[in-house]
Amino acid sequence: MTVKQDIIVCEGVKKWFGDFQALKGVTTTVKEQEVVVVIGPSGSGKSTFIRTLNRLEVHQEGTIIIDGIELTNDLKNIEKIRSEVGMVFQQFNLFPHLSVLQNVTLAPIWVRKKPKAEAEELAMSLLERVGIPEQADKFPGQLSGGQQQRVAIARSLAMEPRIMLFDEPTSALDPEMIKEVLDVMKELALSGMTMIVVTHEMGFAKEVADRVLFFDYGLVVEEGTPEHFFTNPQHDRTKLFLSQIL
Amino acid sequence: MEPDMNPGKVVLPDDEFAPESPPLSPSMWMRENLFSNKVNVVLTFTALSIIAFAVRNMVAWIFAPNRGWEAVATNLRLLMVQSYPAGPEPAIPDQFARIWLSVGIVVVLATLSLAAWRVGSRVAATSFFKTVRTGGAVLALFAFLGPPTQDYAFLGGVDIPVVGVLFRLLGSLVTFLVEATLMTGGRLVVFAIGAAIAVAGHLASQATKARGEELSFHSLFIPAGAGALVILALWVVPIGHYFFVEGAKGFEPGTIAASTKVPWTLIALAGVVAYFLGRVVVKFLGEKLLKFVLGLGWGLALPVIVLLIIRDPDFNPERDGGGIDFLTGTDVTIWLIFGVVGSVVIGFLSLPKLGEAGRAIAGLLMIGSLAMWAFPMLMRARLIGFLFALFAIGAQTFAGDSRARARYVGLWLAMATLLVFFLGAINAPGSVEVPGKSILGGLLLTFVLALTSILLSFPIGLVMALGRTSTMPIFRVISTMYIELVRGIPFITILIFFDLILVLFLPGNSEFDSVTLAILGGTLFSAAYLAENVRGGLQAIPKGQYEAAKAMGLSTLQLTVFIILPQALRAVIPSLVGQTIAIFKDTSLVAIIGLFDFLFIADKVIPAQTIFLGIKLENIVFIAGVYWIFTFSFSRASLRLEKKVGLGER
């Protein structure tokens, strides 16, 4: 077995929104092909944390190194990292004026400079992978929430990223649609993608995660394997949180 | 067979055979909508009597025997194109065919576009004939509102408070009812026509209903039919031919002058032929080809029309002054440098492997283009140089595979060619000679001003809107200052400023003609308002759209062009249309700087003619009608556009 490299290294990441400190020094490392689930109460900084990883939020102190490149104000680095890191949002954020196929091919054509035919071929294979090739010519507004989120996943995968970030991907979905999105995510995890998932789906965490991070007050309060985490939490705050949601 | 009725199984209604909602009879409709309760009854009667009163007075005014409509009829040419060389001045030959040719080009392109974009839908014949029936009935009813035939002044003679007013009201009601039944003269004709249309519509609707609901026709037949009726009327209806004979009124009975009806008939025929030609092309060669050709056609139409209207096609620089090196010395050279050499440079800069180096070279080009302003040279070269640098900067961003690169280079070549042509054409000596400040006037000038101001202000407004919402303070401050400055100054002030003062600020022997200055003022003015409208659309875009695009690695420019602007512009179509209409109407203000636009001719020129001294209201009513027809059809068309681009909205 090959030794897995560290692909994300965070050291003392701090972030303020005005007077409010959202991240108070987050230090963690993610290895290649690892699936990390981030949980915690709302306002604990978990979303802010994964948004700093592709610089949708700018951290003010500490260092973040993605795949050997440090995130700084250097625009070139940011664009390079963003094309290596895919992100899926709670509100899908599909482009409503473009068809599903155009949504998926946009970045490969204009950022990766792929010929259109090649990009479309890739897009169709990805739509097949997430199970909705027949919707390619529809517009996002014509799809259900679950289908939209699966398009959003295909759109991120079209950039052939090395890391995928999921920011509460199932929180805006009806219960009957959550499963179809989680199934796609599980398949992705099994295929060896490095994933960081902010979620409230404890079932997903138990089944798929290699490691669970528990966030509160802008800090990683506790981390460990799912078995450790769900059966034998150490920290009082973790115990309280788990007792409230399980 | 009965469907199995086990519990839990829901039998869904079959949509195809779902019953239609029951039809509403006219009396039921009236009861539901007009007389549903006491307040509604009062409101209905009040509104109807106000409408009746207004219509009656309007009709009375329009058809009063002493109305000077012949002032409009005689001056029609003046109103449309002012003194564009049309014949009566013996020294200048008739060059009116140029205008007809321009109108023809636009009509043919328009009908071809209708064919290419498959505009229109099927209209059920029955419902159409029912609408005709209603229209005829309303027209027949209007006959009752004709002007009074007697002088009822004695009704106002009772001078007792309250009783006097009541007497007057009652009196006018009685006379109204008496009058309404006295069907004489024109009113009888109107009533007969209305009734005939209503009866014909009713019979036709019954006939089509009997033959089944599926009877339908293409909706374009309605405007085409209306157009055909108008053309037919030109040849049949004895409107008469009004003209000037040595400063006096001239009149020839019969139909309208051949110089009007022949060109219009030819243009209409050309339009119809073009439409069917377009359909054939779409059928056998595909609509993609036709759309491409049309794109080119519309792009070329404007310069061709400018050439047609302003410059004489057999303009001979040696003979007419200006010299042949005027052309070869500047226009051709600038085009060779920026168009041809520039295309090669942009093609090189868009090579994907160049990457950052390409952007750096483009940056140097931009600095170079800005430096051009420090040295004395032609304004044309500076402007094109600046645009060239902008294109060079965009080269890396928008060039993907080789096809996208070819498109980008092609776009630059086309823009450079058009720009050289336009900047050359604006200040080149035109060979069309007319007395007065400008060869453009009347409705023609109104159109030229509105169209060019809107087209030119669009890119400027977009950039200003983006600048104002930009995160970069420099852009934000400049845009905000510009927008707030222009919005704080009345349009007339801007026009006067451009006409009188701008020349003082410009270098050396710069000379602009008044129309150019008015276009410049209109452009800058409308750009500021456009920017504010677009800003509204930009602010309506959810933050998630920016984040998603950024997370995919799109650059700010790509994000703006592919994601933000398309959505923002769609959201503001109604206000953009509103602004276009406002600009169209605001062009009437150029009369202030001495241009003879549509309104000025109606308001000042015609009432000053010795034979039509003081006739003003008729002209104003006429041009109000013309303005209204254009703005109304424009807002209708934009409604269609809105519905069409609504596709794919969240």
Coordinates of C-alpha atoms in Angstrom, one line a residue, chain B residues 93-542:
Chain B
P93 CA -31.9 66.4 -57.7
D94 CA -34.4 64.1 -56.1
Q95 CA -32.4 61.6 -53.9
F96 CA -35.4 60.3 -52.1
A97 CA -34.9 56.8 -53.4
R98 CA -32.1 56.4 -50.9
I99 CA -34.6 56.6 -48.0
W100 CA -37.0 54.2 -49.6
L101 CA -34.1 51.8 -50.2
S102 CA -33.1 52.1 -46.5
V103 CA -36.6 51.4 -45.4
G104 CA -36.7 48.4 -47.8
I105 CA -33.5 47.0 -46.4
V106 CA -34.9 47.1 -42.8
V107 CA -38.3 45.6 -43.8
V108 CA -36.7 42.8 -45.8
L109 CA -34.3 42.0 -42.9
A110 CA -37.1 42.1 -40.5
T111 CA -39.4 39.7 -42.4
L112 CA -36.5 37.4 -43.0
S113 CA -35.8 37.4 -39.3
L114 CA -39.5 36.5 -38.6
A115 CA -39.0 33.5 -40.9
A116 CA -35.6 32.5 -39.4
W117 CA -36.8 32.7 -35.7
R118 CA -40.2 31.2 -36.5
V119 CA -42.1 34.0 -34.9
G120 CA -45.8 33.5 -34.5
S121 CA -48.1 30.7 -33.5
R122 CA -51.3 29.1 -34.6
V123 CA -54.5 31.1 -33.9
A124 CA -57.8 29.3 -33.7
A125 CA -60.0 30.8 -36.4
T126 CA -63.1 30.7 -34.3
S127 CA -61.6 32.8 -31.5
F128 CA -60.2 35.2 -34.0
F129 CA -63.5 35.8 -35.7
K130 CA -65.1 36.3 -32.3
T131 CA -62.6 39.0 -31.6
V132 CA -63.5 40.6 -35.0
R133 CA -67.2 40.4 -34.0
T134 CA -66.5 42.2 -30.7
G135 CA -64.4 44.9 -32.5
G136 CA -67.1 45.5 -35.1
A137 CA -69.8 45.8 -32.3
V138 CA -67.6 48.4 -30.4
L139 CA -67.1 50.4 -33.6
A140 CA -70.9 50.4 -34.3
L141 CA -71.5 51.6 -30.7
F142 CA -69.0 54.4 -31.2
A143 CA -71.2 55.7 -34.0
F144 CA -73.7 56.8 -31.3
L145 CA -71.0 59.0 -29.8
G146 CA -70.6 61.1 -32.9
P147 CA -70.4 64.9 -32.7
P148 CA -73.6 66.8 -31.9
T149 CA -75.5 68.0 -35.0
Q150 CA -77.1 71.0 -33.4
D151 CA -75.9 73.8 -31.2
Y152 CA -77.4 73.2 -27.7
A153 CA -76.0 76.3 -26.1
F154 CA -79.4 77.3 -24.7
L155 CA -79.0 74.4 -22.2
G156 CA -76.4 76.3 -20.3
G157 CA -78.7 79.4 -20.0
V158 CA -80.4 78.6 -16.7
D159 CA -78.5 80.4 -14.0
I160 CA -79.9 78.9 -10.8
P161 CA -77.6 77.1 -8.4
V162 CA -78.0 73.3 -8.2
V163 CA -81.1 73.4 -10.4
G164 CA -79.1 75.0 -13.2
V165 CA -76.5 72.3 -13.0
L166 CA -79.1 69.5 -12.8
F167 CA -81.0 71.1 -15.8
R168 CA -77.8 71.1 -17.8
L169 CA -76.9 67.5 -16.9
L170 CA -80.4 66.3 -17.7
G171 CA -80.5 68.4 -20.8
S172 CA -77.3 67.0 -22.2
L173 CA -78.4 63.5 -21.4
V174 CA -81.6 64.0 -23.3
T175 CA -79.9 65.6 -26.3
F176 CA -77.4 62.8 -26.2
L177 CA -80.1 60.2 -26.4
V178 CA -81.9 62.2 -29.1
E179 CA -78.7 62.7 -31.1
A180 CA -77.7 59.1 -30.7
T181 CA -80.8 58.0 -32.5
L182 CA -80.3 60.5 -35.3
M183 CA -78.2 58.5 -37.6
T184 CA -77.1 60.9 -40.3
G185 CA -74.1 61.2 -42.6
G186 CA -70.7 59.9 -41.4
R187 CA -72.2 58.4 -38.3
L188 CA -74.5 56.2 -40.3
V189 CA -71.5 55.1 -42.4
V190 CA -69.5 54.3 -39.2
F191 CA -72.4 52.4 -37.8
A192 CA -72.9 50.5 -41.0
I193 CA -69.3 49.5 -41.3
G194 CA -69.1 48.4 -37.6
A195 CA -72.3 46.5 -37.9
A196 CA -71.1 44.8 -41.1
I197 CA -67.8 43.8 -39.5
A198 CA -69.7 42.4 -36.5
V199 CA -72.1 40.4 -38.6
A200 CA -69.4 39.1 -40.8
G201 CA -67.3 38.1 -37.8
H202 CA -70.3 36.4 -36.2
L203 CA -71.2 34.5 -39.4
A204 CA -67.5 33.5 -39.9
S205 CA -67.1 32.3 -36.3
Q206 CA -70.3 30.3 -36.6
A207 CA -69.1 28.7 -39.9
T208 CA -65.6 27.8 -38.5
K209 CA -67.2 26.5 -35.3
A210 CA -69.4 24.2 -37.3
R211 CA -66.3 22.9 -39.1
G212 CA -64.6 22.0 -35.9
E213 CA -62.2 23.7 -33.4
E214 CA -59.0 22.6 -35.1
L215 CA -59.4 25.2 -37.9
S216 CA -56.5 27.6 -37.3
F217 CA -54.1 29.9 -39.2
H218 CA -50.7 31.4 -38.6
S219 CA -50.8 34.5 -36.4
L220 CA -48.5 36.4 -38.8
F221 CA -51.5 36.6 -41.1
I222 CA -53.1 39.2 -38.9
P223 CA -50.4 41.9 -39.2
A224 CA -49.8 40.8 -42.9
G225 CA -53.6 41.1 -43.6
A226 CA -53.7 44.5 -41.9
G227 CA -50.7 45.7 -43.9
A228 CA -52.3 44.4 -47.1
L229 CA -55.5 46.4 -46.3
V230 CA -53.5 49.5 -45.7
I231 CA -51.7 49.1 -49.1
L232 CA -55.0 48.4 -50.8
A233 CA -56.5 51.5 -49.2
L234 CA -53.6 53.5 -50.6
W235 CA -54.6 52.5 -54.1
V236 CA -58.4 52.6 -53.7
V237 CA -59.5 55.2 -51.1
P238 CA -59.8 58.7 -52.6
I239 CA -57.6 60.4 -50.0
G240 CA -56.3 62.9 -52.6
H241 CA -52.9 64.2 -53.2
Y242 CA -51.8 67.3 -51.3
F243 CA -48.8 69.3 -52.3
F244 CA -47.2 72.7 -52.5
V245 CA -47.4 74.7 -55.8
E246 CA -45.1 77.7 -55.6
G247 CA -45.9 78.3 -51.9
A248 CA -49.7 77.7 -52.3
K249 CA -51.8 74.7 -51.6
G250 CA -52.1 72.2 -54.3
F251 CA -54.6 69.4 -54.5
E252 CA -55.4 66.6 -56.9
P253 CA -58.4 64.4 -56.3
G254 CA -58.0 60.7 -56.5
T255 CA -55.9 58.3 -54.5
I256 CA -52.7 59.2 -52.7
A257 CA -49.6 60.3 -54.7
A258 CA -47.8 57.7 -56.7
S259 CA -44.5 58.7 -55.0
T260 CA -46.0 57.4 -51.8
K261 CA -48.0 54.4 -52.8
V262 CA -45.6 52.8 -55.3
P263 CA -42.6 52.6 -52.9
W264 CA -44.7 51.3 -50.1
T265 CA -46.3 48.7 -52.2
L266 CA -42.9 47.6 -53.5
I267 CA -41.5 47.4 -50.0
A268 CA -44.4 45.4 -48.7
L269 CA -44.1 43.0 -51.6
A270 CA -40.4 42.7 -51.0
G271 CA -41.1 42.0 -47.4
V272 CA -43.6 39.2 -48.2
V273 CA -41.3 37.7 -50.8
A274 CA -38.4 37.8 -48.4
Y275 CA -40.5 36.0 -45.7
F276 CA -41.4 33.1 -48.0
L277 CA -37.8 33.0 -49.3
G278 CA -36.7 32.7 -45.7
R279 CA -39.1 29.9 -45.0
V280 CA -37.8 28.0 -48.0
V281 CA -34.2 28.5 -46.9
V282 CA -35.1 27.3 -43.4
K283 CA -36.8 24.3 -44.8
F284 CA -34.1 23.2 -47.2
L285 CA -30.8 24.6 -45.8
G286 CA -31.6 24.9 -42.1
E287 CA -32.2 27.9 -39.9
K288 CA -28.7 28.1 -38.6
L289 CA -27.4 29.3 -42.0
L290 CA -30.2 31.9 -42.3
K291 CA -29.6 33.1 -38.8
F292 CA -25.9 33.5 -39.5
V293 CA -26.6 35.4 -42.7
L294 CA -29.1 37.6 -40.9
G295 CA -26.7 38.4 -38.1
L296 CA -24.2 39.6 -40.8
G297 CA -27.1 41.4 -42.6
W298 CA -28.2 43.3 -39.6
G299 CA -24.6 44.1 -38.7
L300 CA -24.0 45.5 -42.3
A301 CA -27.4 47.2 -42.6
L302 CA -26.4 50.1 -40.4
P303 CA -23.3 51.1 -42.2
V304 CA -24.9 50.5 -45.6
I305 CA -27.8 52.8 -44.6
V306 CA -25.5 55.4 -43.3
L307 CA -23.7 55.2 -46.6
L308 CA -27.0 55.4 -48.4
I309 CA -28.5 58.3 -46.5
I310 CA -25.5 60.5 -45.8
R311 CA -22.9 59.7 -48.5
D312 CA -23.5 59.7 -52.2
P313 CA -22.5 56.4 -53.7
D314 CA -20.9 58.1 -56.6
F315 CA -19.1 60.5 -54.3
N316 CA -16.0 61.6 -56.1
P317 CA -13.5 63.1 -53.7
E318 CA -11.5 64.8 -56.5
R319 CA -14.5 66.5 -58.0
D320 CA -16.4 67.1 -54.7
G321 CA -13.5 68.2 -52.7
G322 CA -11.6 66.3 -50.0
G323 CA -9.1 64.5 -52.2
I324 CA -8.6 60.9 -52.8
D325 CA -5.7 60.6 -50.3
F326 CA -8.3 61.4 -47.7
L327 CA -9.4 57.7 -48.1
T328 CA -6.1 56.0 -48.7
G329 CA -4.1 58.2 -46.4
T330 CA -6.1 57.6 -43.2
D331 CA -9.0 55.2 -43.3
V332 CA -7.3 52.4 -45.2
T333 CA -4.0 52.8 -43.3
I334 CA -5.8 52.6 -39.9
W335 CA -7.8 49.6 -41.0
L336 CA -4.6 47.9 -42.3
I337 CA -2.8 48.5 -39.0
F338 CA -5.5 47.7 -36.5
G339 CA -7.8 45.5 -38.5
V340 CA -5.3 43.2 -40.3
V341 CA -2.1 43.4 -38.3
G342 CA -4.2 43.7 -35.1
S343 CA -6.1 40.4 -35.9
V344 CA -2.8 38.6 -36.3
V345 CA -1.6 40.0 -32.9
I346 CA -4.8 39.0 -31.2
G347 CA -4.7 35.6 -32.8
F348 CA -1.2 35.2 -31.4
L349 CA -2.1 36.5 -27.9
S350 CA -5.0 34.0 -27.6
L351 CA -2.7 31.0 -27.9
P352 CA -3.5 28.9 -24.9
K353 CA 0.2 28.1 -24.2
L354 CA 1.0 31.8 -23.9
G355 CA -0.8 32.0 -20.5
E356 CA 0.4 34.8 -18.3
A357 CA 2.9 36.1 -20.8
G358 CA -0.1 36.9 -23.1
R359 CA -1.7 38.9 -20.4
A360 CA 1.5 40.8 -19.7
I361 CA 2.0 41.7 -23.4
A362 CA -1.7 42.8 -23.5
G363 CA -1.0 45.0 -20.5
L364 CA 1.9 46.6 -22.3
L365 CA -0.4 47.2 -25.3
M366 CA -2.9 48.9 -23.0
I367 CA -0.2 51.2 -21.6
G368 CA 0.8 52.0 -25.2
S369 CA -2.7 52.8 -26.2
L370 CA -3.1 55.1 -23.3
A371 CA 0.2 56.8 -24.3
M372 CA -1.3 57.5 -27.7
W373 CA -3.4 60.3 -26.0
A374 CA -0.2 62.1 -25.1
F375 CA 0.9 62.6 -28.7
P376 CA -0.9 64.5 -31.4
M377 CA -2.7 62.1 -33.7
L378 CA -6.1 61.3 -35.1
M379 CA -8.8 60.7 -32.5
R380 CA -9.9 57.7 -34.6
A381 CA -6.5 56.0 -34.1
R382 CA -6.6 56.6 -30.4
L383 CA -10.1 55.2 -30.0
I384 CA -9.4 52.1 -32.1
G385 CA -6.1 51.7 -30.3
F386 CA -7.8 51.6 -26.9
L387 CA -10.4 49.1 -28.1
F388 CA -7.6 47.0 -29.6
A389 CA -5.8 46.9 -26.2
L390 CA -9.1 45.9 -24.5
F391 CA -9.5 43.0 -26.9
A392 CA -5.9 42.0 -26.4
I393 CA -6.4 41.8 -22.7
G394 CA -9.5 39.6 -23.1
A395 CA -7.7 37.3 -25.6
Q396 CA -6.5 34.9 -22.9
T397 CA -9.7 34.9 -21.1
F398 CA -12.1 34.1 -23.9
A399 CA -10.0 32.0 -26.2
G400 CA -10.6 28.3 -25.6
D401 CA -10.2 25.8 -28.4
S402 CA -9.2 26.9 -32.0
R403 CA -12.8 27.6 -33.0
A404 CA -13.3 30.0 -30.1
R405 CA -10.1 31.7 -31.0
A406 CA -11.1 32.1 -34.6
R407 CA -14.4 33.5 -33.4
Y408 CA -12.7 36.0 -31.2
V409 CA -10.3 37.2 -33.9
G410 CA -13.2 37.4 -36.3
L411 CA -15.1 39.6 -33.9
W412 CA -12.2 42.0 -33.6
L413 CA -11.8 42.2 -37.4
A414 CA -15.5 42.9 -37.8
M415 CA -15.5 45.5 -35.0
A416 CA -12.3 47.2 -36.3
T417 CA -13.8 47.4 -39.9
L418 CA -17.1 48.8 -38.7
L419 CA -15.4 51.3 -36.4
V420 CA -13.0 52.6 -39.1
F421 CA -16.0 52.9 -41.4
F422 CA -18.2 54.7 -38.9
L423 CA -15.6 57.1 -37.5
G424 CA -14.6 57.9 -41.1
A425 CA -18.2 58.3 -42.2
I426 CA -19.3 60.6 -39.4
N427 CA -16.9 63.4 -40.4
A428 CA -16.4 62.7 -44.0
P429 CA -17.9 65.3 -46.3
G430 CA -21.3 64.0 -47.4
S431 CA -22.4 64.9 -50.9
V432 CA -26.1 65.2 -50.2
E433 CA -26.7 68.9 -50.0
V434 CA -29.6 70.6 -48.5
P435 CA -30.3 74.0 -47.1
G436 CA -30.1 74.2 -43.3
K437 CA -28.0 72.9 -40.5
S438 CA -28.2 69.2 -41.1
I439 CA -29.5 67.0 -43.9
L440 CA -31.4 64.9 -41.3
G441 CA -34.7 66.0 -40.1
G442 CA -38.2 65.0 -39.2
L443 CA -39.1 61.5 -38.1
L444 CA -35.9 60.3 -39.9
L445 CA -33.8 62.4 -37.5
T446 CA -35.8 61.1 -34.5
F447 CA -35.0 57.6 -35.6
V448 CA -31.3 58.2 -36.2
L449 CA -30.9 59.9 -32.9
A450 CA -32.8 57.3 -30.9
L451 CA -31.3 54.3 -32.5
T452 CA -27.7 55.4 -32.4
S453 CA -27.9 56.8 -28.8
I454 CA -29.4 53.5 -27.6
L455 CA -27.0 51.3 -29.4
L456 CA -23.9 53.3 -28.3
S457 CA -25.1 53.9 -24.7
F458 CA -25.6 50.2 -24.2
P459 CA -21.9 49.2 -23.8
I460 CA -21.0 52.3 -21.9
G461 CA -24.0 51.8 -19.5
L462 CA -23.0 48.2 -18.9
V463 CA -19.4 49.1 -18.1
M464 CA -20.6 51.9 -15.7
A465 CA -23.0 49.5 -13.9
L466 CA -20.3 46.9 -13.5
G467 CA -17.9 49.6 -12.3
R468 CA -20.3 50.9 -9.8
T469 CA -20.8 47.4 -8.3
S470 CA -17.1 46.6 -8.6
T471 CA -15.0 45.8 -5.5
M472 CA -12.3 48.0 -6.9
P473 CA -12.6 51.5 -5.4
I474 CA -11.1 53.3 -8.4
F475 CA -13.8 51.9 -10.8
R476 CA -16.5 52.5 -8.3
V477 CA -15.6 56.1 -7.6
I478 CA -15.3 57.0 -11.3
S479 CA -18.6 55.3 -12.3
T480 CA -20.5 56.7 -9.3
M481 CA -19.2 60.2 -10.1
Y482 CA -20.2 59.9 -13.8
I483 CA -23.6 58.5 -13.1
E484 CA -24.5 61.0 -10.3
L485 CA -23.2 63.9 -12.3
V486 CA -25.1 63.1 -15.5
R487 CA -28.3 62.1 -13.6
G488 CA -28.2 65.4 -11.8
I489 CA -28.3 67.5 -15.0
P490 CA -31.3 68.0 -17.2
F491 CA -31.0 66.5 -20.7
I492 CA -31.4 69.9 -22.3
T493 CA -28.5 71.3 -20.4
I494 CA -26.3 68.4 -21.6
L495 CA -27.4 69.0 -25.2
I496 CA -26.6 72.7 -25.0
F497 CA -23.3 71.9 -23.3
F498 CA -22.3 69.6 -26.1
D499 CA -23.5 71.9 -28.9
L500 CA -21.8 75.1 -27.6
I501 CA -19.1 74.3 -25.2
L502 CA -17.6 70.9 -26.1
V503 CA -15.9 72.3 -29.2
L504 CA -13.9 74.6 -27.0
F505 CA -12.5 71.7 -25.0
L506 CA -11.5 69.6 -27.9
P507 CA -8.1 69.9 -29.6
G508 CA -7.4 72.2 -32.5
N509 CA -9.7 72.1 -35.5
S510 CA -12.1 69.5 -34.3
E511 CA -15.4 70.0 -35.8
F512 CA -18.6 68.0 -35.2
D513 CA -21.9 68.4 -36.9
S514 CA -24.9 69.1 -34.7
V515 CA -26.4 65.6 -35.2
T516 CA -23.2 64.0 -34.0
L517 CA -23.1 66.2 -31.0
A518 CA -26.7 65.4 -30.2
I519 CA -26.0 61.7 -30.5
L520 CA -23.0 62.1 -28.2
G521 CA -25.1 64.0 -25.6
G522 CA -27.9 61.4 -25.9
T523 CA -25.5 58.5 -25.6
L524 CA -23.8 59.8 -22.5
F525 CA -27.1 60.8 -20.9
S526 CA -28.8 57.5 -21.6
A527 CA -25.7 55.5 -20.5
A528 CA -26.0 56.9 -17.0
Y529 CA -29.6 55.9 -16.7
L530 CA -29.0 52.5 -18.3
A531 CA -26.2 51.9 -15.8
E532 CA -28.6 52.5 -12.9
N533 CA -31.1 50.1 -14.5
V534 CA -28.5 47.4 -15.0
R535 CA -27.3 47.9 -11.5
G536 CA -30.7 46.9 -10.2
G537 CA -30.4 43.7 -12.2
L538 CA -26.9 43.1 -10.9
Q539 CA -28.0 43.5 -7.3
A540 CA -30.8 40.9 -7.8
I541 CA -28.3 38.2 -8.6
P542 CA -27.9 35.9 -5.5

